[in-house]
């Protein structure tokens, strides 16, 4: 709650109504000084996101350990005691990607080290051995000059289609201008920065598949949308917790790695199981019907997500510079 001093002027800055106490009885705006320090701005930002401490921790507790409770409470009209679904998702997303930005992956460093080790070992071999190694471990791409020559003078069976030619040109451009480590580094950076976009694309489809599998008269698409927001918030929150534990154990040393292994196992197991009890409790169907639907929905959404991610990986690759 804000600790800013109450204005001496009793006129609401928003609606000009007379304010006898802290909040305007007409519009609800707090009658405090509108000019605030950066500290107040920062605190106010988190207060708005978390909707005060009690509501925040109550929401997180139910989200983690009581599948579907938040969705049922929200749709029943009990909304002031919890964070709103959209606000909850935005808050968890913000913290998750902030942590990822502050503690980036060491994949690129490991790749560069591996490449250096390989190069050092190769230098110790004779020239013939090196050439043989390269021949057996690298796929040789044609240059665009060679491809253009095939397109112009080659046999019809050797020529590329317009789409194949466009893809090949992109691949050659990327591989000629980037090392393997640089390609992976740029890909990871782009992928992490665009995860919110991917999730926002997936969520409407996830809710749509729920809509298909349930009674259209009893459940509106809006209901499935709220369920989806809470489910995806749960997945992000588990990912965030596992990420933080992994970074802490990394700082403590290799002797504490087993803690991360255990929490990862438990977290992934809970993530995999969570959808079933959430689905059963929210939609109120029998356990066997809920289980069958959960399995079908899992495979349908998994196929769709893999397809979307494959397309996105291809999109990132061809747009690397």
Short mmCIF file of the C-alpha atoms (twelve columns), coordinates in Angstrom:
data_MODEL
# 
_entry.id   MODEL 
# 
loop_
_atom_site.group_PDB 
_atom_site.id 
_atom_site.type_symbol 
_atom_site.label_atom_id 
_atom_site.label_alt_id 
_atom_site.label_comp_id 
_atom_site.label_asym_id 
_atom_site.label_seq_id 
_atom_site.Cartn_x 
_atom_site.Cartn_y 
_atom_site.Cartn_z 
_atom_site.pdbx_PDB_model_num 
ATOM 1   C CA . UNK A 1   0.000   0.000   0.000   1 
ATOM 2   C CA . UNK A 2   1.214   3.510   -0.800  1 
ATOM 3   C CA . UNK A 3   2.853   5.487   2.017   1 
ATOM 4   C CA . UNK A 4   2.704   8.843   0.225   1 
ATOM 5   C CA . UNK A 5   1.387   11.744  2.342   1 
ATOM 6   C CA . UNK A 6   -2.261  12.701  1.898   1 
ATOM 7   C CA . UNK A 7   -2.847  16.029  0.156   1 
ATOM 8   C CA . UNK A 8   -4.131  18.917  2.254   1 
ATOM 9   C CA . UNK A 9   -6.387  19.902  -0.605  1 
ATOM 10  C CA . UNK A 10  -9.578  17.841  -0.291  1 
ATOM 11  C CA . UNK A 11  -10.475 18.127  -3.976  1 
ATOM 12  C CA . UNK A 12  -9.915  14.932  -5.970  1 
ATOM 13  C CA . UNK A 13  -7.405  15.494  -8.764  1 
ATOM 14  C CA . UNK A 14  -9.235  13.017  -10.978 1 
ATOM 15  C CA . UNK A 15  -12.935 13.924  -10.718 1 
ATOM 16  C CA . UNK A 16  -12.925 17.109  -8.553  1 
ATOM 17  C CA . UNK A 17  -15.108 15.437  -5.916  1 
ATOM 18  C CA . UNK A 18  -14.623 16.342  -2.239  1 
ATOM 19  C CA . UNK A 19  -12.405 13.777  -0.482  1 
ATOM 20  C CA . UNK A 20  -12.880 13.514  3.264   1 
ATOM 21  C CA . UNK A 21  -10.535 10.571  3.822   1 
ATOM 22  C CA . UNK A 22  -7.728  8.900   1.868   1 
ATOM 23  C CA . UNK A 23  -9.721  7.672   -1.128  1 
ATOM 24  C CA . UNK A 24  -12.222 9.553   -3.239  1 
ATOM 25  C CA . UNK A 25  -15.764 8.193   -2.611  1 
ATOM 26  C CA . UNK A 26  -16.716 9.023   -6.200  1 
ATOM 27  C CA . UNK A 27  -13.924 7.514   -8.343  1 
ATOM 28  C CA . UNK A 28  -11.745 5.662   -5.801  1 
ATOM 29  C CA . UNK A 29  -8.475  7.484   -6.579  1 
ATOM 30  C CA . UNK A 30  -6.021  7.895   -3.698  1 
ATOM 31  C CA . UNK A 31  -5.756  11.550  -2.655  1 
ATOM 32  C CA . UNK A 32  -1.957  11.701  -2.377  1 
ATOM 33  C CA . UNK A 33  0.685   13.932  -3.879  1 
ATOM 34  C CA . UNK A 34  0.936   13.188  -7.629  1 
ATOM 35  C CA . UNK A 35  4.637   14.157  -7.735  1 
ATOM 36  C CA . UNK A 36  6.624   11.140  -6.564  1 
ATOM 37  C CA . UNK A 37  10.282  10.141  -6.309  1 
ATOM 38  C CA . UNK A 38  11.716  7.251   -8.319  1 
ATOM 39  C CA . UNK A 39  11.456  5.112   -5.166  1 
ATOM 40  C CA . UNK A 40  7.713   5.723   -4.968  1 
ATOM 41  C CA . UNK A 41  7.345   5.011   -8.678  1 
ATOM 42  C CA . UNK A 42  9.205   1.684   -8.358  1 
ATOM 43  C CA . UNK A 43  7.239   0.614   -5.264  1 
ATOM 44  C CA . UNK A 44  3.959   1.673   -6.859  1 
ATOM 45  C CA . UNK A 45  4.780   -0.413  -9.939  1 
ATOM 46  C CA . UNK A 46  5.149   -3.609  -7.900  1 
ATOM 47  C CA . UNK A 47  2.126   -2.763  -5.759  1 
ATOM 48  C CA . UNK A 48  0.009   -2.514  -8.873  1 
ATOM 49  C CA . UNK A 49  1.326   -5.819  -10.181 1 
ATOM 50  C CA . UNK A 50  1.003   -7.758  -6.947  1 
ATOM 51  C CA . UNK A 51  -2.272  -6.117  -5.794  1 
ATOM 52  C CA . UNK A 52  -0.942  -5.935  -2.253  1 
ATOM 53  C CA . UNK A 53  0.962   -8.580  -0.345  1 
ATOM 54  C CA . UNK A 54  -1.829  -10.832 0.964   1 
ATOM 55  C CA . UNK A 55  -3.521  -11.199 -2.404  1 
ATOM 56  C CA . UNK A 56  -0.185  -11.868 -4.090  1 
ATOM 57  C CA . UNK A 57  0.958   -14.705 -1.812  1 
ATOM 58  C CA . UNK A 58  -2.520  -16.200 -1.676  1 
ATOM 59  C CA . UNK A 59  -2.594  -16.262 -5.470  1 
ATOM 60  C CA . UNK A 60  0.858   -17.838 -5.774  1 
ATOM 61  C CA . UNK A 61  0.073   -20.483 -3.140  1 
ATOM 62  C CA . UNK A 62  -3.156  -21.521 -4.854  1 
ATOM 63  C CA . UNK A 63  -1.557  -21.430 -8.290  1 
ATOM 64  C CA . UNK A 64  1.216   -23.816 -7.247  1 
ATOM 65  C CA . UNK A 65  -0.603  -26.276 -5.005  1 
ATOM 66  C CA . UNK A 66  -4.341  -26.070 -5.764  1 
ATOM 67  C CA . UNK A 67  -4.931  -26.708 -9.477  1 
ATOM 68  C CA . UNK A 68  -7.949  -24.863 -10.947 1 
ATOM 69  C CA . UNK A 69  -8.798  -23.112 -7.649  1 
ATOM 70  C CA . UNK A 70  -7.915  -19.667 -8.991  1 
ATOM 71  C CA . UNK A 71  -9.964  -20.191 -12.151 1 
ATOM 72  C CA . UNK A 72  -13.039 -21.384 -10.247 1 
ATOM 73  C CA . UNK A 73  -12.787 -18.528 -7.745  1 
ATOM 74  C CA . UNK A 74  -12.362 -15.927 -10.481 1 
ATOM 75  C CA . UNK A 75  -15.315 -17.146 -12.555 1 
ATOM 76  C CA . UNK A 76  -17.500 -17.387 -9.435  1 
ATOM 77  C CA . UNK A 77  -16.968 -13.656 -8.860  1 
ATOM 78  C CA . UNK A 78  -14.380 -13.763 -6.044  1 
ATOM 79  C CA . UNK A 79  -11.845 -11.506 -7.740  1 
ATOM 80  C CA . UNK A 80  -10.550 -8.954  -5.240  1 
ATOM 81  C CA . UNK A 81  -8.799  -11.575 -3.103  1 
ATOM 82  C CA . UNK A 82  -6.503  -12.655 -5.940  1 
ATOM 83  C CA . UNK A 83  -4.452  -11.172 -8.736  1 
ATOM 84  C CA . UNK A 84  -6.358  -10.842 -11.982 1 
ATOM 85  C CA . UNK A 85  -5.340  -13.572 -14.492 1 
ATOM 86  C CA . UNK A 86  -3.785  -11.195 -17.027 1 
ATOM 87  C CA . UNK A 87  -1.937  -9.240  -14.317 1 
ATOM 88  C CA . UNK A 88  -0.672  -12.501 -12.804 1 
ATOM 89  C CA . UNK A 89  0.653   -13.743 -16.135 1 
ATOM 90  C CA . UNK A 90  2.320   -10.418 -16.957 1 
ATOM 91  C CA . UNK A 91  3.958   -10.252 -13.523 1 
ATOM 92  C CA . UNK A 92  5.384   -13.798 -13.685 1 
ATOM 93  C CA . UNK A 93  6.525   -13.214 -17.282 1 
ATOM 94  C CA . UNK A 94  8.265   -9.994  -16.279 1 
ATOM 95  C CA . UNK A 95  10.158  -11.627 -13.396 1 
ATOM 96  C CA . UNK A 96  11.019  -14.717 -15.458 1 
ATOM 97  C CA . UNK A 97  12.541  -12.860 -18.375 1 
ATOM 98  C CA . UNK A 98  14.236  -10.371 -16.056 1 
ATOM 99  C CA . UNK A 99  15.997  -13.273 -14.333 1 
ATOM 100 C CA . UNK A 100 16.957  -14.805 -17.689 1 
ATOM 101 C CA . UNK A 101 18.403  -11.466 -18.793 1 
ATOM 102 C CA . UNK A 102 20.365  -11.047 -15.538 1 
ATOM 103 C CA . UNK A 103 21.705  -14.615 -15.562 1 
ATOM 104 C CA . UNK A 104 22.252  -15.613 -19.203 1 
ATOM 105 C CA . UNK A 105 23.061  -19.131 -20.316 1 
ATOM 106 C CA . UNK A 106 26.666  -20.306 -20.612 1 
ATOM 107 C CA . UNK A 107 25.965  -22.380 -23.731 1 
ATOM 108 C CA . UNK A 108 27.969  -20.075 -25.987 1 
ATOM 109 C CA . UNK A 109 30.986  -20.054 -23.675 1 
ATOM 110 C CA . UNK A 110 30.964  -23.849 -23.539 1 
ATOM 111 C CA . UNK A 111 30.698  -24.100 -27.308 1 
ATOM 112 C CA . UNK A 112 33.585  -21.709 -27.826 1 
ATOM 113 C CA . UNK A 113 35.680  -23.705 -25.344 1 
ATOM 114 C CA . UNK A 114 34.808  -26.954 -27.121 1 
ATOM 115 C CA . UNK A 115 35.714  -25.499 -30.502 1 
ATOM 116 C CA . UNK A 116 39.026  -24.281 -29.118 1 
ATOM 117 C CA . UNK A 117 39.799  -27.716 -27.675 1 
ATOM 118 C CA . UNK A 118 38.938  -29.406 -30.969 1 
ATOM 119 C CA . UNK A 119 41.110  -26.973 -32.898 1 
ATOM 120 C CA . UNK A 120 44.041  -27.552 -30.506 1 
ATOM 121 C CA . UNK A 121 43.768  -31.306 -30.929 1 
ATOM 122 C CA . UNK A 122 43.560  -31.045 -34.695 1 
ATOM 123 C CA . UNK A 123 46.711  -28.959 -34.895 1 
ATOM 124 C CA . UNK A 124 48.585  -31.850 -33.328 1 
ATOM 125 C CA . UNK A 125 47.558  -34.115 -36.188 1 
ATOM 126 C CA . UNK A 126 49.143  -34.137 -39.616 1 
ATOM 127 C CA . UNK A 127 47.656  -32.287 -42.550 1 
ATOM 128 C CA . UNK A 128 46.200  -35.424 -44.053 1 
ATOM 129 C CA . UNK A 129 44.428  -36.288 -40.837 1 
ATOM 130 C CA . UNK A 130 42.991  -32.807 -40.562 1 
ATOM 131 C CA . UNK A 131 41.633  -32.908 -44.104 1 
ATOM 132 C CA . UNK A 132 40.108  -36.323 -43.482 1 
ATOM 133 C CA . UNK A 133 38.499  -35.064 -40.276 1 
ATOM 134 C CA . UNK A 134 37.024  -32.045 -42.037 1 
ATOM 135 C CA . UNK A 135 35.742  -34.173 -44.867 1 
ATOM 136 C CA . UNK A 136 34.005  -36.579 -42.512 1 
ATOM 137 C CA . UNK A 137 32.588  -34.074 -40.037 1 
ATOM 138 C CA . UNK A 138 31.480  -31.084 -42.127 1 
ATOM 139 C CA . UNK A 139 28.745  -30.759 -44.688 1 
ATOM 140 C CA . UNK A 140 30.036  -28.817 -47.659 1 
ATOM 141 C CA . UNK A 141 27.547  -26.241 -48.954 1 
ATOM 142 C CA . UNK A 142 27.693  -25.078 -52.533 1 
ATOM 143 C CA . UNK A 143 28.473  -21.420 -53.066 1 
ATOM 144 C CA . UNK A 144 25.730  -19.232 -54.497 1 
ATOM 145 C CA . UNK A 145 27.803  -18.901 -57.682 1 
ATOM 146 C CA . UNK A 146 27.654  -22.684 -58.096 1 
ATOM 147 C CA . UNK A 147 23.946  -22.739 -57.339 1 
ATOM 148 C CA . UNK A 148 23.273  -19.950 -59.833 1 
ATOM 149 C CA . UNK A 149 25.251  -21.871 -62.444 1 
ATOM 150 C CA . UNK A 150 23.105  -24.981 -61.820 1 
ATOM 151 C CA . UNK A 151 19.945  -22.874 -62.055 1 
ATOM 152 C CA . UNK A 152 21.090  -21.506 -65.404 1 
ATOM 153 C CA . UNK A 153 22.816  -24.433 -67.091 1 
ATOM 154 C CA . UNK A 154 21.919  -27.515 -65.058 1 
ATOM 155 C CA . UNK A 155 19.498  -30.299 -65.877 1 
ATOM 156 C CA . UNK A 156 15.850  -29.747 -64.881 1 
ATOM 157 C CA . UNK A 157 16.168  -32.459 -62.221 1 
ATOM 158 C CA . UNK A 158 19.160  -30.652 -60.641 1 
ATOM 159 C CA . UNK A 159 17.555  -27.228 -60.430 1 
ATOM 160 C CA . UNK A 160 16.028  -25.843 -57.244 1 
ATOM 161 C CA . UNK A 161 12.475  -24.601 -56.915 1 
ATOM 162 C CA . UNK A 162 11.991  -20.918 -56.059 1 
ATOM 163 C CA . UNK A 163 11.390  -21.787 -52.400 1 
ATOM 164 C CA . UNK A 164 14.389  -24.139 -52.220 1 
ATOM 165 C CA . UNK A 165 16.599  -21.520 -53.829 1 
ATOM 166 C CA . UNK A 166 15.415  -18.869 -51.334 1 
ATOM 167 C CA . UNK A 167 16.057  -21.185 -48.360 1 
ATOM 168 C CA . UNK A 168 19.468  -22.223 -49.667 1 
ATOM 169 C CA . UNK A 169 20.465  -18.592 -50.162 1 
ATOM 170 C CA . UNK A 170 19.518  -17.802 -46.558 1 
ATOM 171 C CA . UNK A 171 21.429  -20.814 -45.213 1 
ATOM 172 C CA . UNK A 172 24.565  -19.928 -47.178 1 
ATOM 173 C CA . UNK A 173 24.381  -16.318 -46.006 1 
ATOM 174 C CA . UNK A 174 24.107  -17.346 -42.342 1 
ATOM 175 C CA . UNK A 175 26.864  -19.982 -42.439 1 
ATOM 176 C CA . UNK A 176 29.284  -17.769 -44.361 1 
ATOM 177 C CA . UNK A 177 28.946  -14.839 -41.970 1 
ATOM 178 C CA . UNK A 178 28.756  -16.637 -38.605 1 
ATOM 179 C CA . UNK A 179 30.626  -19.334 -36.737 1 
ATOM 180 C CA . UNK A 180 28.709  -22.179 -35.104 1 
ATOM 181 C CA . UNK A 181 29.007  -20.507 -31.687 1 
ATOM 182 C CA . UNK A 182 27.762  -17.178 -33.083 1 
ATOM 183 C CA . UNK A 183 24.767  -18.853 -34.735 1 
ATOM 184 C CA . UNK A 184 23.765  -20.573 -31.497 1 
ATOM 185 C CA . UNK A 185 24.362  -17.420 -29.441 1 
ATOM 186 C CA . UNK A 186 22.182  -15.291 -31.731 1 
ATOM 187 C CA . UNK A 187 19.536  -17.979 -31.880 1 
ATOM 188 C CA . UNK A 188 19.323  -18.321 -28.078 1 
ATOM 189 C CA . UNK A 189 19.212  -14.551 -27.625 1 
ATOM 190 C CA . UNK A 190 16.445  -14.171 -30.197 1 
ATOM 191 C CA . UNK A 191 14.517  -17.156 -28.854 1 
ATOM 192 C CA . UNK A 192 14.592  -15.925 -25.245 1 
ATOM 193 C CA . UNK A 193 13.567  -12.403 -26.204 1 
ATOM 194 C CA . UNK A 194 10.645  -13.701 -28.244 1 
ATOM 195 C CA . UNK A 195 9.300   -16.347 -25.856 1 
ATOM 196 C CA . UNK A 196 6.449   -14.018 -24.721 1 
ATOM 197 C CA . UNK A 197 5.333   -13.714 -28.339 1 
ATOM 198 C CA . UNK A 198 5.401   -17.494 -28.779 1 
ATOM 199 C CA . UNK A 199 3.358   -18.061 -25.630 1 
ATOM 200 C CA . UNK A 200 0.813   -15.414 -26.558 1 
ATOM 201 C CA . UNK A 201 0.395   -17.131 -29.927 1 
ATOM 202 C CA . UNK A 202 -0.017  -20.549 -28.327 1 
ATOM 203 C CA . UNK A 203 -2.512  -19.549 -25.604 1 
ATOM 204 C CA . UNK A 204 -5.506  -18.691 -27.838 1 
ATOM 205 C CA . UNK A 205 -5.087  -22.010 -29.652 1 
ATOM 206 C CA . UNK A 206 -4.742  -23.867 -26.353 1 
ATOM 207 C CA . UNK A 207 -8.035  -22.323 -25.195 1 
ATOM 208 C CA . UNK A 208 -9.603  -23.130 -28.579 1 
ATOM 209 C CA . UNK A 209 -8.770  -26.824 -28.232 1 
ATOM 210 C CA . UNK A 210 -10.339 -26.769 -24.749 1 
ATOM 211 C CA . UNK A 211 -13.448 -25.188 -26.256 1 
ATOM 212 C CA . UNK A 212 -13.677 -27.952 -28.883 1 
ATOM 213 C CA . UNK A 213 -13.559 -30.748 -26.268 1 
ATOM 214 C CA . UNK A 214 -16.211 -29.341 -23.913 1 
ATOM 215 C CA . UNK A 215 -19.895 -28.466 -23.810 1 
ATOM 216 C CA . UNK A 216 -20.386 -25.222 -25.782 1 
ATOM 217 C CA . UNK A 217 -23.581 -24.354 -23.887 1 
ATOM 218 C CA . UNK A 218 -22.000 -24.734 -20.455 1 
ATOM 219 C CA . UNK A 219 -18.576 -23.261 -21.138 1 
ATOM 220 C CA . UNK A 220 -17.745 -20.073 -23.023 1 
ATOM 221 C CA . UNK A 221 -14.443 -19.497 -24.774 1 
ATOM 222 C CA . UNK A 222 -13.780 -16.839 -22.090 1 
ATOM 223 C CA . UNK A 223 -13.876 -19.553 -19.394 1 
ATOM 224 C CA . UNK A 224 -11.318 -21.632 -21.259 1 
ATOM 225 C CA . UNK A 225 -9.210  -18.495 -21.728 1 
ATOM 226 C CA . UNK A 226 -9.046  -17.856 -17.972 1 
ATOM 227 C CA . UNK A 227 -8.148  -21.508 -17.356 1 
ATOM 228 C CA . UNK A 228 -5.396  -21.220 -19.976 1 
ATOM 229 C CA . UNK A 229 -3.987  -18.016 -18.461 1 
ATOM 230 C CA . UNK A 230 -3.725  -19.646 -15.051 1 
ATOM 231 C CA . UNK A 231 -2.215  -22.855 -16.478 1 
ATOM 232 C CA . UNK A 232 0.436   -20.995 -18.451 1 
ATOM 233 C CA . UNK A 233 1.172   -18.809 -15.426 1 
ATOM 234 C CA . UNK A 234 1.772   -21.996 -13.435 1 
ATOM 235 C CA . UNK A 235 4.154   -23.370 -16.095 1 
ATOM 236 C CA . UNK A 236 6.127   -20.115 -16.169 1 
ATOM 237 C CA . UNK A 237 6.271   -19.956 -12.382 1 
ATOM 238 C CA . UNK A 238 7.633   -23.517 -12.109 1 
ATOM 239 C CA . UNK A 239 10.205  -22.702 -14.787 1 
ATOM 240 C CA . UNK A 240 11.210  -19.586 -12.837 1 
ATOM 241 C CA . UNK A 241 11.588  -21.508 -9.568  1 
ATOM 242 C CA . UNK A 242 13.686  -24.229 -11.198 1 
ATOM 243 C CA . UNK A 243 15.809  -21.598 -12.952 1 
ATOM 244 C CA . UNK A 244 16.517  -19.761 -9.683  1 
ATOM 245 C CA . UNK A 245 17.381  -22.994 -7.840  1 
ATOM 246 C CA . UNK A 246 19.715  -23.998 -10.673 1 
ATOM 247 C CA . UNK A 247 21.559  -20.655 -10.520 1 
ATOM 248 C CA . UNK A 248 21.867  -20.817 -6.714  1 
ATOM 249 C CA . UNK A 249 23.309  -24.344 -6.792  1 
ATOM 250 C CA . UNK A 250 25.719  -23.254 -9.546  1 
ATOM 251 C CA . UNK A 251 27.001  -20.523 -7.232  1 
ATOM 252 C CA . UNK A 252 27.345  -22.947 -4.310  1 
ATOM 253 C CA . UNK A 253 29.489  -25.335 -6.324  1 
ATOM 254 C CA . UNK A 254 29.279  -28.745 -7.956  1 
ATOM 255 C CA . UNK A 255 28.724  -30.450 -4.598  1 
ATOM 256 C CA . UNK A 256 25.190  -29.020 -4.481  1 
ATOM 257 C CA . UNK A 257 24.238  -30.082 -8.004  1 
ATOM 258 C CA . UNK A 258 22.117  -32.944 -6.653  1 
ATOM 259 C CA . UNK A 259 19.706  -30.344 -5.180  1 
ATOM 260 C CA . UNK A 260 19.041  -28.916 -8.633  1 
ATOM 261 C CA . UNK A 261 18.663  -32.443 -10.051 1 
ATOM 262 C CA . UNK A 262 16.065  -33.367 -7.436  1 
ATOM 263 C CA . UNK A 263 14.079  -30.140 -7.788  1 
ATOM 264 C CA . UNK A 264 14.178  -30.413 -11.583 1 
ATOM 265 C CA . UNK A 265 12.814  -33.957 -11.390 1 
ATOM 266 C CA . UNK A 266 10.043  -32.994 -8.955  1 
ATOM 267 C CA . UNK A 267 9.223   -29.787 -10.864 1 
ATOM 268 C CA . UNK A 268 8.984   -31.483 -14.262 1 
ATOM 269 C CA . UNK A 269 6.913   -34.312 -12.761 1 
ATOM 270 C CA . UNK A 270 4.487   -31.797 -11.204 1 
ATOM 271 C CA . UNK A 271 4.322   -29.791 -14.446 1 
ATOM 272 C CA . UNK A 272 3.468   -32.962 -16.372 1 
ATOM 273 C CA . UNK A 273 0.780   -34.087 -13.905 1 
ATOM 274 C CA . UNK A 274 -0.736  -30.681 -13.039 1 
ATOM 275 C CA . UNK A 275 -3.020  -30.393 -16.065 1 
ATOM 276 C CA . UNK A 276 -5.013  -33.507 -15.171 1 
ATOM 277 C CA . UNK A 277 -6.200  -32.478 -11.659 1 
ATOM 278 C CA . UNK A 278 -6.693  -28.899 -12.885 1 
ATOM 279 C CA . UNK A 279 -8.879  -30.130 -15.740 1 
ATOM 280 C CA . UNK A 280 -10.805 -32.583 -13.532 1 
ATOM 281 C CA . UNK A 281 -11.540 -30.041 -10.785 1 
ATOM 282 C CA . UNK A 282 -12.448 -27.174 -13.092 1 
ATOM 283 C CA . UNK A 283 -14.690 -28.967 -15.592 1 
ATOM 284 C CA . UNK A 284 -16.184 -31.350 -13.020 1 
ATOM 285 C CA . UNK A 285 -16.128 -34.425 -15.251 1 
ATOM 286 C CA . UNK A 286 -15.475 -37.982 -14.072 1 
ATOM 287 C CA . UNK A 287 -11.864 -38.954 -13.524 1 
ATOM 288 C CA . UNK A 288 -11.748 -41.344 -16.476 1 
ATOM 289 C CA . UNK A 289 -13.330 -38.836 -18.899 1 
ATOM 290 C CA . UNK A 290 -11.061 -36.091 -17.613 1 
ATOM 291 C CA . UNK A 291 -8.027  -38.360 -17.975 1 
ATOM 292 C CA . UNK A 292 -8.885  -39.307 -21.567 1 
ATOM 293 C CA . UNK A 293 -9.483  -35.678 -22.531 1 
ATOM 294 C CA . UNK A 294 -6.284  -34.620 -20.790 1 
ATOM 295 C CA . UNK A 295 -4.275  -37.181 -22.781 1 
ATOM 296 C CA . UNK A 296 -5.859  -36.114 -26.078 1 
ATOM 297 C CA . UNK A 297 -5.351  -32.438 -25.328 1 
ATOM 298 C CA . UNK A 298 -1.760  -33.074 -24.292 1 
ATOM 299 C CA . UNK A 299 -0.895  -34.755 -27.600 1 
ATOM 300 C CA . UNK A 300 -2.815  -32.251 -29.726 1 
ATOM 301 C CA . UNK A 301 -1.216  -29.264 -28.043 1 
ATOM 302 C CA . UNK A 302 2.216   -30.901 -28.031 1 
ATOM 303 C CA . UNK A 303 1.980   -31.483 -31.786 1 
ATOM 304 C CA . UNK A 304 0.853   -27.911 -32.351 1 
ATOM 305 C CA . UNK A 305 3.592   -26.470 -30.117 1 
ATOM 306 C CA . UNK A 306 6.288   -28.563 -31.833 1 
ATOM 307 C CA . UNK A 307 5.010   -27.425 -35.225 1 
ATOM 308 C CA . UNK A 308 4.972   -23.788 -34.119 1 
ATOM 309 C CA . UNK A 309 8.431   -23.984 -32.543 1 
ATOM 310 C CA . UNK A 310 9.848   -25.716 -35.640 1 
ATOM 311 C CA . UNK A 311 8.481   -22.945 -37.808 1 
ATOM 312 C CA . UNK A 312 9.833   -20.341 -35.401 1 
ATOM 313 C CA . UNK A 313 13.296  -21.951 -35.275 1 
ATOM 314 C CA . UNK A 314 13.394  -21.849 -39.070 1 
ATOM 315 C CA . UNK A 315 12.243  -18.214 -39.013 1 
ATOM 316 C CA . UNK A 316 14.989  -17.227 -36.547 1 
ATOM 317 C CA . UNK A 317 17.671  -19.063 -38.526 1 
ATOM 318 C CA . UNK A 318 16.892  -17.450 -41.883 1 
ATOM 319 C CA . UNK A 319 16.804  -14.006 -40.262 1 
ATOM 320 C CA . UNK A 320 20.196  -14.227 -38.562 1 
ATOM 321 C CA . UNK A 321 22.721  -11.644 -39.748 1 
# 
